[in-house]
XYZ file of C-alpha atoms in Angstrom:
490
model
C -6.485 -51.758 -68.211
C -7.867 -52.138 -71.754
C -7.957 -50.258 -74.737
C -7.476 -46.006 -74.689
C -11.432 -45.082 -75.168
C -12.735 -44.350 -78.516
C -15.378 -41.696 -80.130
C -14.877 -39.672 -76.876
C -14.246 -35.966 -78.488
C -17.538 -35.415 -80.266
C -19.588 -33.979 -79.216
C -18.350 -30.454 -77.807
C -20.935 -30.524 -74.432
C -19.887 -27.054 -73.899
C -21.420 -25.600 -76.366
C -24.674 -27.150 -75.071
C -23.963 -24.958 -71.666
C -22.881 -21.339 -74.107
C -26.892 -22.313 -75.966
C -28.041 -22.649 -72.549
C -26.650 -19.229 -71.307
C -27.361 -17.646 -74.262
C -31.290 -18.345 -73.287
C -30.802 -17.987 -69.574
C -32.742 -14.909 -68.124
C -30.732 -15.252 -65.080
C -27.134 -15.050 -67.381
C -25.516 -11.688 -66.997
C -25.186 -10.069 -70.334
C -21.298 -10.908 -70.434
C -22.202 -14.110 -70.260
C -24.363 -14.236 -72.808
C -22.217 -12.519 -75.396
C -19.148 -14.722 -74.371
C -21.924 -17.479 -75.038
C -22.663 -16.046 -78.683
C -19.216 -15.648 -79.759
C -17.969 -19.270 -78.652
C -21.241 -20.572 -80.371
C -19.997 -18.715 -83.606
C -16.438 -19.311 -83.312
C -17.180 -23.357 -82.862
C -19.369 -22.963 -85.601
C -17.012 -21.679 -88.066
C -14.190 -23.737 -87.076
C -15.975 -27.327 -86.927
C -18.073 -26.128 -89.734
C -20.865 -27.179 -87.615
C -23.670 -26.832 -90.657
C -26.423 -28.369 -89.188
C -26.281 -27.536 -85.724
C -26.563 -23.868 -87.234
C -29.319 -24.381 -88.721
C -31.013 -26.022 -85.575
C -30.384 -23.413 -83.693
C -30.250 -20.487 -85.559
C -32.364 -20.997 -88.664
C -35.713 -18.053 -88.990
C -38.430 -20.471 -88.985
C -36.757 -23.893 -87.210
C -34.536 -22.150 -85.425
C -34.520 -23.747 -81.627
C -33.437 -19.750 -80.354
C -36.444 -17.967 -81.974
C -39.605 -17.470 -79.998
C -42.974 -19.539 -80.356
C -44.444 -18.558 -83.583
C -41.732 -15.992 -84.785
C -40.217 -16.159 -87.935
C -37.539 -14.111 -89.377
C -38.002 -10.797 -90.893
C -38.801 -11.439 -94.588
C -40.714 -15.081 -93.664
C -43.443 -15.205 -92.006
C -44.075 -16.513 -88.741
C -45.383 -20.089 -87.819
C -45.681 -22.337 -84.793
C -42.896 -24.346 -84.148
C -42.726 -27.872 -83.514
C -40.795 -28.489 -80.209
C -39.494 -31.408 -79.592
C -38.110 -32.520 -76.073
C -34.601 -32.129 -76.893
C -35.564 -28.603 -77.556
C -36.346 -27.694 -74.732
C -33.974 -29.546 -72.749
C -31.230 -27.998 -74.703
C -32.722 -24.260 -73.714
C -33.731 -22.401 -70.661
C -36.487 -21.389 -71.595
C -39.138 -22.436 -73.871
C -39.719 -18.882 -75.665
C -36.013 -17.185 -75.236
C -36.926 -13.393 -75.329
C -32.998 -12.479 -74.439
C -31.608 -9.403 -76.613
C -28.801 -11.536 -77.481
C -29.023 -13.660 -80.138
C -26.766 -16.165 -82.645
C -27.624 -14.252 -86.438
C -28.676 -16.449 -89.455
C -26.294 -15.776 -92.114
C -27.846 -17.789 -94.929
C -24.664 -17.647 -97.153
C -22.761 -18.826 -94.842
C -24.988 -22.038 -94.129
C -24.985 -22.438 -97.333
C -21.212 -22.214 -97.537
C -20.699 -24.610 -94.366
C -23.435 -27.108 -95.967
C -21.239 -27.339 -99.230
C -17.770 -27.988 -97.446
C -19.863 -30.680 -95.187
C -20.874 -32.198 -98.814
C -17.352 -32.491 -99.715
C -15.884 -33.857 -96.774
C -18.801 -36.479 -96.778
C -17.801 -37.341 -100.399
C -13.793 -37.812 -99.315
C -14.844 -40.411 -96.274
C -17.450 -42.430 -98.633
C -14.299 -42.501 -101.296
C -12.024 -43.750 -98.372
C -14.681 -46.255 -97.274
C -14.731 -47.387 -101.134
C -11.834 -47.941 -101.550
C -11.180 -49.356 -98.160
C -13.657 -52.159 -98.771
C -12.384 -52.974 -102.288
C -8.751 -52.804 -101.148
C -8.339 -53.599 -97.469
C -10.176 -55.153 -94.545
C -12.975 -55.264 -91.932
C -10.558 -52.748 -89.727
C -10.082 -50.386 -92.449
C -13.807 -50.107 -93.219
C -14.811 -49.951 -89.855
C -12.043 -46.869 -89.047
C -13.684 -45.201 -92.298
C -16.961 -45.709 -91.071
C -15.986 -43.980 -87.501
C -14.902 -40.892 -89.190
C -18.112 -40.444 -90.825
C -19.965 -41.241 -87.487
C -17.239 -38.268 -85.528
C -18.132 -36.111 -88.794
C -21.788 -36.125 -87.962
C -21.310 -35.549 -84.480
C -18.892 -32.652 -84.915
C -21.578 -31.043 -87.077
C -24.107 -31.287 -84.670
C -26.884 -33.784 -86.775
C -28.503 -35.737 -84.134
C -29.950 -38.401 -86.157
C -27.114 -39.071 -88.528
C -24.779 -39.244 -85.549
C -26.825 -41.568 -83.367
C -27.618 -43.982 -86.857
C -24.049 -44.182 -87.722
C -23.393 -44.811 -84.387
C -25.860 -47.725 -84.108
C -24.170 -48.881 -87.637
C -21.117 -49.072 -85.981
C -22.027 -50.836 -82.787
C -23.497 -53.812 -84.904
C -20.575 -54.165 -86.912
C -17.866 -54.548 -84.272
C -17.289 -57.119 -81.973
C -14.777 -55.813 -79.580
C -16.487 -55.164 -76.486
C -14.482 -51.999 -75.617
C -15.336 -50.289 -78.507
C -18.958 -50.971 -78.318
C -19.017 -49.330 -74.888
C -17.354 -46.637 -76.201
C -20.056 -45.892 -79.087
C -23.104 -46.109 -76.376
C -21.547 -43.614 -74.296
C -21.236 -41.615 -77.559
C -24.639 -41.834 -78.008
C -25.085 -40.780 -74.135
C -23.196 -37.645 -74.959
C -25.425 -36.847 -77.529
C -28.473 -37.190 -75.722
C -27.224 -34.581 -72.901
C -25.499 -32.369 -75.608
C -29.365 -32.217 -76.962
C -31.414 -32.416 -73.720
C -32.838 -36.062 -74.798
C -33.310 -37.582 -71.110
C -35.223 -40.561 -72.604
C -32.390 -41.475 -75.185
C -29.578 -41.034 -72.093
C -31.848 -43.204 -70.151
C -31.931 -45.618 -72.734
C -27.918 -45.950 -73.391
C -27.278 -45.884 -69.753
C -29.103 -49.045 -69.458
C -27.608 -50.362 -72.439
C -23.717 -49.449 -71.001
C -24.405 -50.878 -67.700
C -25.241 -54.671 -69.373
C -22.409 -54.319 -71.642
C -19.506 -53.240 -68.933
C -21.404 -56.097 -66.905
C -20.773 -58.696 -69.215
C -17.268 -58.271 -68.983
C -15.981 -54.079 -69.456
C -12.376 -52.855 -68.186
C -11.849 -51.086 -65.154
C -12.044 -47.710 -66.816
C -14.854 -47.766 -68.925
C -16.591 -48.982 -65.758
C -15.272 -46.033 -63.795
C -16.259 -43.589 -66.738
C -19.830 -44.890 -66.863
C -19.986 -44.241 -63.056
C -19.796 -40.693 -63.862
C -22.419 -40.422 -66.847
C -25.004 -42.441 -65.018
C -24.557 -40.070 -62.145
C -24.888 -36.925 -64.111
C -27.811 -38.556 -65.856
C -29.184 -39.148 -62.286
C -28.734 -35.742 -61.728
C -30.878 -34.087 -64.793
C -34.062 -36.313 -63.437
C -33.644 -35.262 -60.059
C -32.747 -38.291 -58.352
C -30.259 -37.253 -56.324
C -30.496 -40.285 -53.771
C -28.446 -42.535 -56.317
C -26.871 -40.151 -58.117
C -25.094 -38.734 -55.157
C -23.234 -42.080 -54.333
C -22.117 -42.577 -57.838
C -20.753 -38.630 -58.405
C -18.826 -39.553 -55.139
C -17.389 -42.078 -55.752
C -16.018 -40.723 -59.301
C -13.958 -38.274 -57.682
C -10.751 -40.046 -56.643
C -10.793 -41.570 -60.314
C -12.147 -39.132 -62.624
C -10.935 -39.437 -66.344
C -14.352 -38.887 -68.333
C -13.511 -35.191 -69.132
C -15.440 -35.533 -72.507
C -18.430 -35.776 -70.478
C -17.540 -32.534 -67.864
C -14.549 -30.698 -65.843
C -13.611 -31.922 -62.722
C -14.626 -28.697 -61.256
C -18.043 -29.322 -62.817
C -18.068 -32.903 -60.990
C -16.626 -31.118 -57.474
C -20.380 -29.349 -57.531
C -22.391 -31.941 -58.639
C -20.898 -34.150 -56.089
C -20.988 -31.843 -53.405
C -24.763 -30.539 -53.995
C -25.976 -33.927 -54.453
C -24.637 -35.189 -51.399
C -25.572 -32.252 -49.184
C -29.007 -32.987 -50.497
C -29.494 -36.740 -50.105
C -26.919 -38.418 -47.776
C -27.464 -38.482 -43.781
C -25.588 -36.933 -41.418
C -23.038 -39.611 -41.019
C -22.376 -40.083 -44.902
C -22.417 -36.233 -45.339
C -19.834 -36.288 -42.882
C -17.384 -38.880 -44.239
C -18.045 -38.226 -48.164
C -18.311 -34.750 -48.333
C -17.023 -32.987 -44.967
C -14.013 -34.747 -45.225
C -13.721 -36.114 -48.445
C -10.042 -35.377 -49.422
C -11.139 -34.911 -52.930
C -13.495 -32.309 -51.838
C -11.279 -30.510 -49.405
C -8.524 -30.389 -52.123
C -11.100 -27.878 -54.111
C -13.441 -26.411 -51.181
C -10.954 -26.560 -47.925
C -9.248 -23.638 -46.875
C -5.437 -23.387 -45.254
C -3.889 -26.563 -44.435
C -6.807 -28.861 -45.402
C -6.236 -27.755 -49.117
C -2.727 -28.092 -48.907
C -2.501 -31.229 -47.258
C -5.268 -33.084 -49.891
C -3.142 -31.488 -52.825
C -0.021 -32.845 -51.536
C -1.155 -36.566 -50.827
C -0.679 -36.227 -47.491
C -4.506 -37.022 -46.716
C -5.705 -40.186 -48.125
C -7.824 -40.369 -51.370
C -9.888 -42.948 -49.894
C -11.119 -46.393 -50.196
C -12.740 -46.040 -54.048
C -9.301 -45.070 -55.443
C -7.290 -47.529 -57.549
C -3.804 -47.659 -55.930
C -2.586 -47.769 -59.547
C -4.497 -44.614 -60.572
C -3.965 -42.537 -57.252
C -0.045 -42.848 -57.976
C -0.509 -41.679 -61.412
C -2.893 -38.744 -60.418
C -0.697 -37.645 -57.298
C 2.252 -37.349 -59.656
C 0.032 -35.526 -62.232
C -1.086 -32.997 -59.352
C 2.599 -32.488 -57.889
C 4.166 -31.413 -61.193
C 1.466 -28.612 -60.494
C 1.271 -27.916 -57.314
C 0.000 -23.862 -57.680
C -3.407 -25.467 -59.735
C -6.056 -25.504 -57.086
C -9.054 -26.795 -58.989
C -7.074 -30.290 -59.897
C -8.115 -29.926 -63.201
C -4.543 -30.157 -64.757
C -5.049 -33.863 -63.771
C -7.061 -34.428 -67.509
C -4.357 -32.461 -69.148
C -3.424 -35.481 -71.456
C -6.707 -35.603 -72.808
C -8.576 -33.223 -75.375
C -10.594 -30.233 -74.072
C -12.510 -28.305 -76.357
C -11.286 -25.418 -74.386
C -9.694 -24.063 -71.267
C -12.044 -24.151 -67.619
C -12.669 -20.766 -66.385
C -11.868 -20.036 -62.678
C -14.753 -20.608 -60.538
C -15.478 -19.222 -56.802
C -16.162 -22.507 -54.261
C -16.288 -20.517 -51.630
C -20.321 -20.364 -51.627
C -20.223 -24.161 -51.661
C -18.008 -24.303 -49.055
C -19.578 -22.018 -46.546
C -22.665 -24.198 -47.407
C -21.062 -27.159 -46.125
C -19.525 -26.082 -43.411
C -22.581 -24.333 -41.992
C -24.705 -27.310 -42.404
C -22.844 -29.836 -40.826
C -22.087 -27.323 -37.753
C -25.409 -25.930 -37.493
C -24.590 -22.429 -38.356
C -27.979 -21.934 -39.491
C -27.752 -18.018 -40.787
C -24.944 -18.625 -42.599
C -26.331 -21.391 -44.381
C -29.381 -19.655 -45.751
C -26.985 -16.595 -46.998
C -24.698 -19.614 -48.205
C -27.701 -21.618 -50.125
C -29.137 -17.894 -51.738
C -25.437 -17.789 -52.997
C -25.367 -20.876 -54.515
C -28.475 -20.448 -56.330
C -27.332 -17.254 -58.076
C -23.930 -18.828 -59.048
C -24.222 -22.361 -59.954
C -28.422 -23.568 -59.695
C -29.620 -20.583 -62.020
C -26.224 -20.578 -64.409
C -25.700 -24.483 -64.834
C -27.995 -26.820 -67.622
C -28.502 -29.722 -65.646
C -28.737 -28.195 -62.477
C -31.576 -25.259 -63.811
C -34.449 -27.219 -64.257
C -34.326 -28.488 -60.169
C -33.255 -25.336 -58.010
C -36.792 -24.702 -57.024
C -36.928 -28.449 -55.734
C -33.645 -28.262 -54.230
C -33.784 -24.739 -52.158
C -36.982 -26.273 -50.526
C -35.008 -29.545 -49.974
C -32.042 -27.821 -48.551
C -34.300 -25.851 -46.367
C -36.039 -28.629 -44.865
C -32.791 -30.275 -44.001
C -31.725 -28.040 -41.862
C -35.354 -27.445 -40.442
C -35.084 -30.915 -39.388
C -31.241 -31.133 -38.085
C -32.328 -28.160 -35.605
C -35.826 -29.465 -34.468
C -34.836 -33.528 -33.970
C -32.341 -31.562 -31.340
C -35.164 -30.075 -29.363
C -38.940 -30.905 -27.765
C -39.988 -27.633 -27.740
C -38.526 -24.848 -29.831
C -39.647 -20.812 -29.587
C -40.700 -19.576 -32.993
C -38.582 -16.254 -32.648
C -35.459 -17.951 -31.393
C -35.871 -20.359 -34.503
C -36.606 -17.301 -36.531
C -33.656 -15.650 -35.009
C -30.877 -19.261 -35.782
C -31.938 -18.560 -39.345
C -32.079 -15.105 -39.747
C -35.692 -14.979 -41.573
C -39.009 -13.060 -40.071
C -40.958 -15.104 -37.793
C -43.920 -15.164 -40.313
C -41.342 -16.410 -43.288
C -40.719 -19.277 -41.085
C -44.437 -19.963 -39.623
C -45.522 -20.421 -43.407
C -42.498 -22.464 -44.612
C -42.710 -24.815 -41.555
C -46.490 -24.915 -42.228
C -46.193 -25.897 -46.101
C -43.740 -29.083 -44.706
C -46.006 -29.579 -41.728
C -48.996 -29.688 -44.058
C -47.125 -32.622 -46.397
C -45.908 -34.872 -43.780
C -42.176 -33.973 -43.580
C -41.662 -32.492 -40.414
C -42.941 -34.109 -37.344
C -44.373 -30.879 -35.197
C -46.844 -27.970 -34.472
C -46.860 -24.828 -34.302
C -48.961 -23.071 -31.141
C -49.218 -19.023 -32.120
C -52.239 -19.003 -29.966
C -49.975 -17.906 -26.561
C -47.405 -15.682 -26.637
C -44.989 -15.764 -29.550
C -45.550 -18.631 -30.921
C -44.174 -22.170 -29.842
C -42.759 -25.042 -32.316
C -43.288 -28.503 -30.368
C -41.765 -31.812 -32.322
C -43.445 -35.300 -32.220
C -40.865 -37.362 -32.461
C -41.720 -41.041 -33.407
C -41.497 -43.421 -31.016
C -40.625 -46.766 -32.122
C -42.207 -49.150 -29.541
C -45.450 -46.974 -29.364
C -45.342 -47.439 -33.067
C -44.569 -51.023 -33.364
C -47.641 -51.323 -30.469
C -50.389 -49.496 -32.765
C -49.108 -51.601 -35.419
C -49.439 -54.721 -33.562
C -52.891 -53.573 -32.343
C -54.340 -52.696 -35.745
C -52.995 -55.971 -37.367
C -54.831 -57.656 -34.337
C -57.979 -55.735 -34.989
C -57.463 -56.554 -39.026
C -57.191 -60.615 -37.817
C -60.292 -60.660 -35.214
C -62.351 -58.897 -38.210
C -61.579 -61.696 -40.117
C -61.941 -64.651 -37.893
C -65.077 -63.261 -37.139
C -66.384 -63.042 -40.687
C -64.975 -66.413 -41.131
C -67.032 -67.842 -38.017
C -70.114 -66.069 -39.803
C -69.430 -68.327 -42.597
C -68.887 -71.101 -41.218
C -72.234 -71.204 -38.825
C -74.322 -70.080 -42.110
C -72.997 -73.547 -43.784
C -73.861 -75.245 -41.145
C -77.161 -74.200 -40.511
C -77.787 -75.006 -44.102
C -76.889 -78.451 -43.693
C -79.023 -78.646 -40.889
C-alpha cells in the first residue's frame, strides 16, 4: 500500500481549536480556561517559542485587541494578516480570559529553541561530510518537524518547500504538501490550503498509493468545508468515512459532523437518504438501539467506498472494543496529541431524523441545538452558521411546500412551531431571492401560501417561443440588409 506517511505529527491542529475557544464569545467560561491551560501546557512542553510570541506577545500578540498594547508599552495598531483572523473568532477578542506574556519565559523557550537548532545543523554537518543523500535529507526533516512543533509559519513552510525539491520519492513529497496543508488550517491561511490542495491532487494523480489518496480525500473536503462549499465537500467527507486514517488532520468524531452537516445541507433527498440516513458509518455514531449495535458489530455493510482490505482491518480494530461508541479507538495506532472528549450526537441525530421524516418542529428545536453545540463552538464550522441555519431552513421550507398546491399559513406556522409572522417574513426574504417557487395571499383570511411549481413542457414551450421570436428578429434585420444592398446596386 506504500510507504507509512511521513511529517504527519506537526502541527498540533488542536491547539488551533483551544486559540479559537479561547476567543469565542459563544465558549462557556470552562471552556475557555480548559482552552488557556492546554495552550500553556503545549507551550511549555513543545517549547513552542514562537507560536507564544504570536499569540501572546503585548504589542504582536494575535489575542490582544486592535490597538492595545500591554501595560508598560504603549498601544499601536496591529497589522492583521489573514491567518490572523482565520486562526481567531473574532477580530478584537474582548474575552476575560486570556494566555499571559511571561517575557522570561520566552526568552527562556527562545534560548532552548537556539540550542536544539544548533544540535540538528551539527547533525546535518556532519551528515553531509560523513554519510549520504538519506542521512542529510532525515536531518533536514527534523529541522522542518522542529519548526513546525514551535509554531513558525514561515520557517516551517520554507523548510518544507526545501525538502520537497530535494527528494524524489513521490510518497514523501505528498506527504510534505499535506504538511504544508496542515499548516495553513492550523493558521487560518485558506489561500495557502487552496494552493497545496491543488498541488496534492496532481501529485497523487501522477501516480500516489491508495492511502495517501484516501487521506487527501479528507483534507480537500475539510478545506471545502472552511469556504463554504459544501456541494463538493459533502461527497468527499462521505466518502472518507469507511476509510478514515488522516487523524493528524481531525478525530473521527470531528469527521462524523462534518460529514453529516454537509450532507444534510447539500445532497437531495435520495443521496441524503442512502449516505447519511443509512450510512452504516453514520448510524454506528448517531443510531440508537439496534442500528448502533448492528453497524459496530459488522453486521451492516460499510458500503461500496470501503477497501475490503481496510474494512477487515478496521472491523477487527472496532471488535477488540466493542463498549467505544464514537469508533475513535480505530486511530489508536497512530499519535494523538491528546485524548477526544465525549461529545453528545444526539442533536445531530434528531436533526436527521426529523428532516428526512418531515417532523418539522422537531427539526427547528434540533437545528437551534446544533448551532449552540457544534456551529458556534467549532473553527471551521463558525465562520458559516449564519449561512447554514438559513440553508437548513429553506430545505425544509421546500420538502413541505413541493408536497402541497396550496398550503394555510397557520397550519405551516403550526408544522414548525414558529409565529405566523416569523414565517410570513422568512418565506418572504426566500420568495424575494428566487428560492422558493410561491406566494403568499394575507389579504383573505389567515393568510394562504400557494406554490408555482415549474412545469417543464410549459417551460420548454416559452423557451421555444422566445428563441423563435430571437430568430424572426434576426431574419428580419437580415432581410433589411439585404434589400438596402440591393437597392444600392440598383
Amino acid at each position: 500500500m506504500g510507504s507509512d506517511p511521513q511529517y504527519a505529527k506537526w502541527p498540533l491542529l488542536p491547539l488551533a481549536q483551544h486559540v479559537f475557544t479561547l476567543t469565542n464569545p459563544y465558549a462557556a467560561k470552562p471552556a475557555q480556561q480548559a482552552a488557556v491551560k492546554s495552550l500553556q501546557d503545549a507551550i511549555d512542553q513543545h517549547k513552542m517559542a514562537p507560536l507564544y510570541r504570536y499569540l501572546a506577545h503585548p504589542v504582536d500578540g494575535i489575542l490582544n485587541a486592535v490597538g492595545e498594547g500591554g501595560a508598560h508599552i504603549p498601544g499601536k495598531p496591529l497589522s492583521r494578516k489573514s491567518s490572523a483572523v482565520g486562526m481567531i473568532a473574532t477580530k478584537s477578542p474582548t474575552t476575560s480570559i486570556s494566555l499571559p506574556w511571561d517575557e522570561l519565559a520566552y526568552q527562556k523557550l527562545k534560548e532552548e529553541n537556539d540550542k536544539e537548532l544548533e544540535e540538528y545543523q551539527k547533525e546535518e554537518d556532519e551528515a553531509v561530510e560523513k554519510a549520504g543523500d538519506t542521512e542529510i535529507q532525515a536531518a533536514r526533516g527534523k529541522r522542518a518537524e522542529f519548526y513546525a512543533r514551535v509554531g513558525d509559519k514561515e520557517k516551517t513552510i520554507a523548510a518544507y518547500e526545501d525538502l520537497f525539491e530535494k527528494t524524489g520519492i513521490l510518497g514523501s513529497k505528498i506527504d510534505l504538501v499535506l504538511a504544508i496543508i496542515r499548516i495553513g488550517l492550523f493558521f487560518g491561511d485558506k489561500q495557502l490550503v487552496k494552493k497545496h490542495v491543488e498541488r496534492a491532487k496532481t501529485l497523487v494523480d501522477s501516480g500516489g498509493d491508495w492511502d495517501r489518496r484516501n487521506r487527501l480525500k479528507a483534507y480537500e473536503g475539510l478545506y471545502l468545508l472552511t469556504v463554504r462549499n459544501y456541494n463538493a465537500g459533502a461527497p468527499l467527507l462521505l466518502d472518507s468515512l469507511s476509510t478514515f486514517t488522516s487523524y493528524e488532520l481531525c478525530t473521527y468524531s470531528n469527521l462524523v459532523v462534518y460529514s453529516v452537516l454537509a450532507g444534510s445541507v447539500s445532497l437531495n433527498r435520495v443521496d441524503f437518504k442512502s449516505k447519511v440516513v443509512d450510512a452504516p458509518e453514520i448510524k454506528a455514531i448517531l443510531g440508537d438501539g439496534e442500528d448502533k449495535l448492528l453497524a459496530l458489530s459488522g453486521a451492516i455493510s460499510a458500503g461500496p467506498g470501503a477497501d475490503a482490505e481496510m474494512a477487515d482491518s478496521s472491523s477487527a480494530s472496532a471488535a477488540a472494543k466493542t463498549t467505544v461508541v464514537n469508533l475513535t479507538t480505530l486511530g489508536s495506532s497512530t499519535e494523538q496529541p491528546e485524548a477526544e472528549m465525549a461529545v453528545d450526537f444526539s442533536p445531530l441525530a434528531q436533526l436527521v431524523s426529523s428532516l428526512y421524516n418531515g417532523r418539522y418542529k422537531l427539526f427547528f428545536q434540533a437545528l437551534a441545538l446544533v448551532e449552540e453545540q457544534f456551529l458556534t463552538q467549532d473553527r471551521y464550522l463558525h465562520e458559516h452558521k449564519s449561512w447554514f441555519i438559513r440553508e437548513m431552513r429553506l430545505r425544509a421550507y421546500q420538502q413541505l411546500l413541493q408536497s402541497y398546491r396550496v398550503v394555510g399559513l397557520e397550519s405551516m406556522a403550526n408544522d414548525f412551531g414558529v409565529t405566523v409572522d416569523f414565517l410570513d417574513r422568512d418565506l418572504a426574504k426566500f420568495i424575494a431571492a428566487g428560492r422558493i417557487p410561491c406566494t403568499i395571499d394575507r389579504v383573505t383570511g389567515k393568510g394562504v401560501i400557494e406554490t408555482n411549481r415549474p412545469d417543464d413542457k410549459n417551460k420548454q414551450y416559452q423557451d421555444v417561443v422566445r428563441q423563435g421570436d430571437q430568430l424572426i428578429t434576426k431574419l428580419q434585420k437580415y432581410g433589411q440588409a439585404v434589400r438596402l444592398r440591393g437597392s444600392e446596386r440598383a
